[in-house]
PDB file of C-alpha atoms in Angstrom:
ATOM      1  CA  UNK A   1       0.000   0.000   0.000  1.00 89.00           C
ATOM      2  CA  UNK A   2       2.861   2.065   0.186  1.00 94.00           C
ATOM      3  CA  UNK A   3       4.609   2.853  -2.702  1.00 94.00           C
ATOM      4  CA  UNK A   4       7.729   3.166  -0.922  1.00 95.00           C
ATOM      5  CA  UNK A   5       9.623   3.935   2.541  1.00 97.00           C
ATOM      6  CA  UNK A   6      12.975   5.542   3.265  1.00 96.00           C
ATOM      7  CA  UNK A   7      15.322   6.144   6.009  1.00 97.00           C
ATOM      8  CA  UNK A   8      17.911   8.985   4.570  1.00 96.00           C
ATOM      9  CA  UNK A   9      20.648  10.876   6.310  1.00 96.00           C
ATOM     10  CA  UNK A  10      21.693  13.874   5.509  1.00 97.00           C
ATOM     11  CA  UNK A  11      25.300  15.070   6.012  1.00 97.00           C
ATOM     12  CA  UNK A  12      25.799  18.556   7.931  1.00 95.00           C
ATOM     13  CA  UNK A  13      25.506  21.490   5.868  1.00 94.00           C
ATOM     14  CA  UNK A  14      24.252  19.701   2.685  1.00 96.00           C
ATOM     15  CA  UNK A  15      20.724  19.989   1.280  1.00 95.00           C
ATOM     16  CA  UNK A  16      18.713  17.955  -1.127  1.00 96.00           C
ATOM     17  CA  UNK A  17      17.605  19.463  -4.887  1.00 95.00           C
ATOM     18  CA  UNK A  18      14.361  20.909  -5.210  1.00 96.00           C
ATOM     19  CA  UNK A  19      12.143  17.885  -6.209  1.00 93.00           C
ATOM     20  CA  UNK A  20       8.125  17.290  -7.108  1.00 94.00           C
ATOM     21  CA  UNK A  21       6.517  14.249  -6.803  1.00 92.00           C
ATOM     22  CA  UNK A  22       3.605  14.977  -9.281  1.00 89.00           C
ATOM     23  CA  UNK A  23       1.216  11.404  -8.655  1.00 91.00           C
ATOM     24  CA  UNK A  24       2.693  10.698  -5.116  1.00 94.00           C
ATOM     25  CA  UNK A  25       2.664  12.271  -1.662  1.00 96.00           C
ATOM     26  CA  UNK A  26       5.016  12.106   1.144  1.00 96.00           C
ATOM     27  CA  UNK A  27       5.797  12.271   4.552  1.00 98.00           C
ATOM     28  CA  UNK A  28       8.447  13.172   6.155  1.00 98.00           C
ATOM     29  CA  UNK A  29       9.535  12.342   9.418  1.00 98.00           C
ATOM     30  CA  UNK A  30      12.470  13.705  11.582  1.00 98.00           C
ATOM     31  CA  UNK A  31      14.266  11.178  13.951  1.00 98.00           C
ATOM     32  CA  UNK A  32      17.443  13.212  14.607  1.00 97.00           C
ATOM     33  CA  UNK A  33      18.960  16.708  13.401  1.00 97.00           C
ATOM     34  CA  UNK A  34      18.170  19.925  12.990  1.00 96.00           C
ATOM     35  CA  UNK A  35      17.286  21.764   9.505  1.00 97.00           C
ATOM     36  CA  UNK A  36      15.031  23.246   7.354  1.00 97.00           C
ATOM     37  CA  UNK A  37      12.224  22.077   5.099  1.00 97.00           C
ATOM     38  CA  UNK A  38      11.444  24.346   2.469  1.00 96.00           C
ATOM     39  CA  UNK A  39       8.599  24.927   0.065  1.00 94.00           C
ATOM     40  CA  UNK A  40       7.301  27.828  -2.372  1.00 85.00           C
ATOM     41  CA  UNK A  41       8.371  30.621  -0.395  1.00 86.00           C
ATOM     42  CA  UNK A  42       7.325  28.855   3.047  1.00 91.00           C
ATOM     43  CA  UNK A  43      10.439  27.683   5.234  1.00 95.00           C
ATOM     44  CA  UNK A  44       9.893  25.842   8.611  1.00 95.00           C
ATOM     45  CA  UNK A  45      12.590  24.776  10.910  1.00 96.00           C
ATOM     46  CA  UNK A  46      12.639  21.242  11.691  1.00 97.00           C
ATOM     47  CA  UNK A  47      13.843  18.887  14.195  1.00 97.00           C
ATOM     48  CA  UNK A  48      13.165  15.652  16.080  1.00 97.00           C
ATOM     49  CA  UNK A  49       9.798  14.253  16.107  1.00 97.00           C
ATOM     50  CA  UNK A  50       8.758  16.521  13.370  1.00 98.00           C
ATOM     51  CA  UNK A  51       6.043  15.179  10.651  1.00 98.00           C
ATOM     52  CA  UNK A  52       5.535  16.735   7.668  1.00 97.00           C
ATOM     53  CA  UNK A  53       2.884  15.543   4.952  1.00 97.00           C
ATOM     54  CA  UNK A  54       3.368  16.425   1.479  1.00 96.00           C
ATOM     55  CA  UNK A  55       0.974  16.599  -0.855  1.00 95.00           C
ATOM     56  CA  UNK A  56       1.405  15.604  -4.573  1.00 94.00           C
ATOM     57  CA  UNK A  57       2.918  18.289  -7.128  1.00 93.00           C
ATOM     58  CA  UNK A  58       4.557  20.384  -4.147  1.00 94.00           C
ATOM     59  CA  UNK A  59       7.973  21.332  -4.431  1.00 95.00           C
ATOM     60  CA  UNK A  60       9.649  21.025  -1.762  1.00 96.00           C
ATOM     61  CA  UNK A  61      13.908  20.874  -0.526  1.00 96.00           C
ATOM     62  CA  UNK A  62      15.680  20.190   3.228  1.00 96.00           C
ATOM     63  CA  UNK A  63      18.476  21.461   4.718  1.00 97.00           C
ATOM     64  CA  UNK A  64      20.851  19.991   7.645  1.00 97.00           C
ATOM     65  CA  UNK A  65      21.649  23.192   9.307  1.00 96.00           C
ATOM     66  CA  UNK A  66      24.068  21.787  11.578  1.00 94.00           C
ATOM     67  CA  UNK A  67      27.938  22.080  11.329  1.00 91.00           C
ATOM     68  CA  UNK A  68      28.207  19.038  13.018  1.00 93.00           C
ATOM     69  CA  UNK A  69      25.885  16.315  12.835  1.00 95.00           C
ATOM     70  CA  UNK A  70      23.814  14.585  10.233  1.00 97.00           C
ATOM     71  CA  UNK A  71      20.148  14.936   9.527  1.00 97.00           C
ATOM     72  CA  UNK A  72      18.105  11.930  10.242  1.00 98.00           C
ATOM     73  CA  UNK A  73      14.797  11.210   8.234  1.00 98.00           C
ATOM     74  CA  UNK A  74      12.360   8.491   7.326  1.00 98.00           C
ATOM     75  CA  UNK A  75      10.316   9.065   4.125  1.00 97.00           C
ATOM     76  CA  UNK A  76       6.902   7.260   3.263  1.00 98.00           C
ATOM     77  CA  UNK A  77       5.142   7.695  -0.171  1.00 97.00           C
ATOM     78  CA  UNK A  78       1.950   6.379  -1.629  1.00 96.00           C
ATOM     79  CA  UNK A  79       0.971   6.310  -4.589  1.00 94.00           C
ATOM     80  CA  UNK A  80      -2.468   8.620  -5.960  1.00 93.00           C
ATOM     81  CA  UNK A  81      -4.655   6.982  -7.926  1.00 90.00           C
ATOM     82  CA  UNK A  82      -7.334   8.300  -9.906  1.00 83.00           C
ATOM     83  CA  UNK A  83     -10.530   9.608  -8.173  1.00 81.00           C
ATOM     84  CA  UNK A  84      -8.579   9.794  -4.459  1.00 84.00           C
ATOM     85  CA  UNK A  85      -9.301  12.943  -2.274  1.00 81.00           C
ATOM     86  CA  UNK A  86      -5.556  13.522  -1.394  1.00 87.00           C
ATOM     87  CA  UNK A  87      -4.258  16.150   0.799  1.00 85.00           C
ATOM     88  CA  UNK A  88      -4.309  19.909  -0.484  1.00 87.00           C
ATOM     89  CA  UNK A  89      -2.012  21.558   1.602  1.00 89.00           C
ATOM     90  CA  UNK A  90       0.869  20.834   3.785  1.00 94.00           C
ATOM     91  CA  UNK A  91       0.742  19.638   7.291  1.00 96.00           C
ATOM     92  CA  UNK A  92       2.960  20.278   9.961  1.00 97.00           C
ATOM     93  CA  UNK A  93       2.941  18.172  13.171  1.00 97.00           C
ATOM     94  CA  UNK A  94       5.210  18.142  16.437  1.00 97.00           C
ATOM     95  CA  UNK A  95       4.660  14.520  17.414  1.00 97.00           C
ATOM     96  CA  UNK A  96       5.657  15.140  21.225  1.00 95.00           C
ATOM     97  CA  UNK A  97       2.583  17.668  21.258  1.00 96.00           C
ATOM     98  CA  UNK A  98      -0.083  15.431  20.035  1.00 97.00           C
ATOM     99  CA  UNK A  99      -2.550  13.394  22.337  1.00 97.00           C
ATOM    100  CA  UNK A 100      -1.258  10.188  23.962  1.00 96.00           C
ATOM    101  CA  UNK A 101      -3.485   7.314  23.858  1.00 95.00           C
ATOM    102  CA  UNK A 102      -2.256   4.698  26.553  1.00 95.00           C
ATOM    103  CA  UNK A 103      -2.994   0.859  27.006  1.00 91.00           C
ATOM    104  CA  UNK A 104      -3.240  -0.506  23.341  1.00 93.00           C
ATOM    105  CA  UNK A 105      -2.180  -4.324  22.825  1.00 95.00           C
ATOM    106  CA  UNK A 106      -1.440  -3.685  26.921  1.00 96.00           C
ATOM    107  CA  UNK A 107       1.669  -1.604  26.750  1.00 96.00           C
ATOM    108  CA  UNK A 108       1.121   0.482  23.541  1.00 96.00           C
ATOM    109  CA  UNK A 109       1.879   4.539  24.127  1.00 97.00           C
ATOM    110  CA  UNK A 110       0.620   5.660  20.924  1.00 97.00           C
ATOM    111  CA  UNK A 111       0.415   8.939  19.225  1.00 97.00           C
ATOM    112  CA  UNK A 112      -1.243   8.942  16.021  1.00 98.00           C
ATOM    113  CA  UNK A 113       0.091  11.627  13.501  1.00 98.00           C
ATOM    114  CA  UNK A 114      -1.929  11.393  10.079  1.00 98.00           C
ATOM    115  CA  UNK A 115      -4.758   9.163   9.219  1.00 97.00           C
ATOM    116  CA  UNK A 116      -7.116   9.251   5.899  1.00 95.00           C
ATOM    117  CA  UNK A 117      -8.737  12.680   7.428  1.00 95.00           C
ATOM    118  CA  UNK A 118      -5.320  14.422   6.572  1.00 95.00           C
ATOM    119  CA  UNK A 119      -5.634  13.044   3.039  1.00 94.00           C
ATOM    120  CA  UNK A 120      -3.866   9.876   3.306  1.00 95.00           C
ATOM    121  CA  UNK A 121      -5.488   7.528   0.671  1.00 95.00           C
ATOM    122  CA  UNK A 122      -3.807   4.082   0.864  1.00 94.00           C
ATOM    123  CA  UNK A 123      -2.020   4.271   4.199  1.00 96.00           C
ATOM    124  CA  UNK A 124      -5.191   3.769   6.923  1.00 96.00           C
ATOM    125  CA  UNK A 125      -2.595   5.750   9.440  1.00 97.00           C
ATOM    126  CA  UNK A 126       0.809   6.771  10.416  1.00 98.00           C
ATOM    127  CA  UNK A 127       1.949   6.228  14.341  1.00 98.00           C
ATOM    128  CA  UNK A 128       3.847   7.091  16.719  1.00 98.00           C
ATOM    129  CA  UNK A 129       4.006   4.410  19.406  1.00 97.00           C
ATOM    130  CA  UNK A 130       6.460   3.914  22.949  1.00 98.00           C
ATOM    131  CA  UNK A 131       6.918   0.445  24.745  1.00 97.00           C
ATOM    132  CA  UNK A 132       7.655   1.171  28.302  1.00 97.00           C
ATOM    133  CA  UNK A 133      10.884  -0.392  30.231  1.00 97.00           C
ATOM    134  CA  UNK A 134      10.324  -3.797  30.727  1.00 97.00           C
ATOM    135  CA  UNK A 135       7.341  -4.326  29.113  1.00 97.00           C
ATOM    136  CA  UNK A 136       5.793  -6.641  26.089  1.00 97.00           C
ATOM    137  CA  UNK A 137       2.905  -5.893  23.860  1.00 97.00           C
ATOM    138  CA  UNK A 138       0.076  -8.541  23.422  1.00 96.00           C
ATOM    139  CA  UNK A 139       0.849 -10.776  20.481  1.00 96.00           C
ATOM    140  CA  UNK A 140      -2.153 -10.144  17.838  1.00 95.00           C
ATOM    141  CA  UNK A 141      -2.390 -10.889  14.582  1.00 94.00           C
ATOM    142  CA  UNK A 142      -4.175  -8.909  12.017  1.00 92.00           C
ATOM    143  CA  UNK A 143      -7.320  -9.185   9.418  1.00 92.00           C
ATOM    144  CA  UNK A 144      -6.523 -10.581   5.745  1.00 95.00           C
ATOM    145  CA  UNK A 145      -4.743  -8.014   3.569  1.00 93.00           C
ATOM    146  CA  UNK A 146      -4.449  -6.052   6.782  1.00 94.00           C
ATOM    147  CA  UNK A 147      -0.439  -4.812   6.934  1.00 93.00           C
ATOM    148  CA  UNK A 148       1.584  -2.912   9.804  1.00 95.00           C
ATOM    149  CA  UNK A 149       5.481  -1.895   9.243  1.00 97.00           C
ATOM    150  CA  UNK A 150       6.945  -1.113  12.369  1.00 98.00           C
ATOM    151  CA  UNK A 151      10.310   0.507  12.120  1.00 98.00           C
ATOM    152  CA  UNK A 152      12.470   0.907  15.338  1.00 98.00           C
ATOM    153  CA  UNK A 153      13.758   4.700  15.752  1.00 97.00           C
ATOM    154  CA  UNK A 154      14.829   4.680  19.028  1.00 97.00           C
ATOM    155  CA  UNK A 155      16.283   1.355  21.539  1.00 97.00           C
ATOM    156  CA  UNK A 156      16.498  -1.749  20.647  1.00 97.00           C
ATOM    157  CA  UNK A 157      13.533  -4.885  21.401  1.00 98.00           C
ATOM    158  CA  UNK A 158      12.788  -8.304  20.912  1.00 98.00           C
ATOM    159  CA  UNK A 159      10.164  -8.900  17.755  1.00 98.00           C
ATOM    160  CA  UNK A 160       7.555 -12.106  18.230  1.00 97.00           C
ATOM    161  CA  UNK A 161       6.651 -12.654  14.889  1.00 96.00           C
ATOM    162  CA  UNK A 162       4.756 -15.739  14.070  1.00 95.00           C
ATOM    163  CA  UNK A 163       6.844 -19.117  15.507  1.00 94.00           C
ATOM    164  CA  UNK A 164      10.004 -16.436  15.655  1.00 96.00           C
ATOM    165  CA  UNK A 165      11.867 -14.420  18.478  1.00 97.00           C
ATOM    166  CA  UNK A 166      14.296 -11.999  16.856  1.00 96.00           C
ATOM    167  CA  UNK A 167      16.660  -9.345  18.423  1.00 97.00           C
ATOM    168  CA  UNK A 168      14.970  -6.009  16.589  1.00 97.00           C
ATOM    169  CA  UNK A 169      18.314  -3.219  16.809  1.00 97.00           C
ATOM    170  CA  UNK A 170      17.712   0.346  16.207  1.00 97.00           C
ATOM    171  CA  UNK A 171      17.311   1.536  12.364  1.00 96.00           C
ATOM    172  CA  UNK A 172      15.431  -1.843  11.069  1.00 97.00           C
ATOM    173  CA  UNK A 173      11.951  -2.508  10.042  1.00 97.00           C
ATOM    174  CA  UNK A 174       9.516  -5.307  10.047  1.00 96.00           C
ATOM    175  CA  UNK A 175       6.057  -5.629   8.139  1.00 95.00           C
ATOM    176  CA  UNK A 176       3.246  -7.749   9.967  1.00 92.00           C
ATOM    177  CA  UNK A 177       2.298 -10.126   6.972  1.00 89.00           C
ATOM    178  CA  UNK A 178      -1.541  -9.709   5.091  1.00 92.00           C
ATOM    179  CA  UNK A 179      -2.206 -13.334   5.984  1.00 94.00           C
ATOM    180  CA  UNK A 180      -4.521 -12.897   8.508  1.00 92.00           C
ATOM    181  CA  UNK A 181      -3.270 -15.638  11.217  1.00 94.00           C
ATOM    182  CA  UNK A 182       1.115 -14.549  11.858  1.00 95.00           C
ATOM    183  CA  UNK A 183       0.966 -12.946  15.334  1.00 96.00           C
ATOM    184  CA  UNK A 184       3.271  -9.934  16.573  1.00 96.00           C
ATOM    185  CA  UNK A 185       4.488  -8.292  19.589  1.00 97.00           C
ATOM    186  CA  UNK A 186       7.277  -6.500  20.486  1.00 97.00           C
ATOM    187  CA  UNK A 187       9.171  -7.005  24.193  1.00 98.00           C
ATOM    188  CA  UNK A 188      11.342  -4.852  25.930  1.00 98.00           C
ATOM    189  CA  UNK A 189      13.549  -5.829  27.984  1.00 97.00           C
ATOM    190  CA  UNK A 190      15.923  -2.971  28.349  1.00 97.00           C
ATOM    191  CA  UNK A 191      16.124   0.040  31.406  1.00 97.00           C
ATOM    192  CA  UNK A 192      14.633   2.647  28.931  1.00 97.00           C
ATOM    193  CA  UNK A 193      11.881   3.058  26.926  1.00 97.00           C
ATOM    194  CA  UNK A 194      11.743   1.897  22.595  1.00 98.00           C
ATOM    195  CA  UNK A 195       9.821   4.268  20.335  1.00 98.00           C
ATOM    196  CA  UNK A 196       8.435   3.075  16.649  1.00 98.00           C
ATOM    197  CA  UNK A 197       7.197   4.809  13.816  1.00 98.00           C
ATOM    198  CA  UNK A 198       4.421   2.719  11.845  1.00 96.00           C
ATOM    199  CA  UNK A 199       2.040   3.197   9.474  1.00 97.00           C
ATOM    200  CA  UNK A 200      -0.888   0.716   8.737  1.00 96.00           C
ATOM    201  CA  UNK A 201      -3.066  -0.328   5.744  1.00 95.00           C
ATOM    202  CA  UNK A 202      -6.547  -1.973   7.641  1.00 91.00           C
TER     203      UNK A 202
END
């Protein structure tokens, strides 16, 4: 459902061309850095926790204002077909300010960021979501050609994914497969909380 997802870093004091996506929209998600995302004559300062959605046929460029340290994003994309109500305008969201919903799959601390009433078409939502120290998530499964990528920004965790136990490090990515009946959960072990960005197709 996604037509594609990203983790890109940016080196200090480089930026990226101007580019237009003209059947695709975007967003853009900061996990470390400081810079500037810049569109039209708009120009917002950006840093961690920082979501941007981008809607098709806007250009847009960032920056990594720092002299010293790299600019860390993650970029997701779907595809528009024809017919969709995309978005029309560019969003701006400071995850850390949004509402916390608390207790989801037991342990979940969840902040959702865009869902289909920001113009998403294909992607059902994009999350936020915290595991607490020492703490595991109920294993679920989900509905037939129902998918979840969960991609670890911050910690690492163990991942239960169907008859598996794997060691899930910072910086990788797993996708819950369509199949209706391969349970997941994610277990932390560790003295400090894990944080996730996912985004879901239900």
């Amino acid at each position: 459902w996604a037509s594609r997802f990203n983790r890109a870093q940016l080196e200090s004091g480089a930026q990226t061309p101007v580019i237009t996506h003209e059947n695709e929209q975007e967003v853009l998600y900061v996990v470390r850095g400081e810079g500037t995302f810049q569109s039209g004559g708009r120009s917002e300062a950006i840093g961690p926790g920082l979501a941007i959605l981008i809607p098709a046929g806007v250009p847009h460029l960032l920056r990594n204002t720092s002299i010293t340290a790299p600019l860390e994003v993650l970029w997701l994309a779907e595809q528009l077909d024809d017919g969709v109500s995309p978005a029309k305008e560019l969003l701006l969201r400071d995850t850390r300010k949004l509402p916390i919903a608390v207790g989801a799959h037991w342990v979940h601390v969840g902040r959702t960021v865009f869902t289909k009433h920001d113009g998403l078409t294909k992607i059902d939502a994009v999350n936020i979501a915290t595991i607490p120290t020492m703490s595991i998530a109920e294993p679920h499964s989900h509905g037939v050609n129902q998918e979840e990528v969960w991609y670890q920004m911050h910690g690492s965790s163990y991942l239960f994914l169907g008859r598996t136990l794997r060691l899930q490090p910072e910086g990788t990515a797993f996708m819950c497969p369509p199949d209706g009946c391969t349970p997941h959960s994610s277990i932390n072990i560790t003295n400090n909380p894990v944080d996730f960005f996912f985004f879901a197709h239900w």
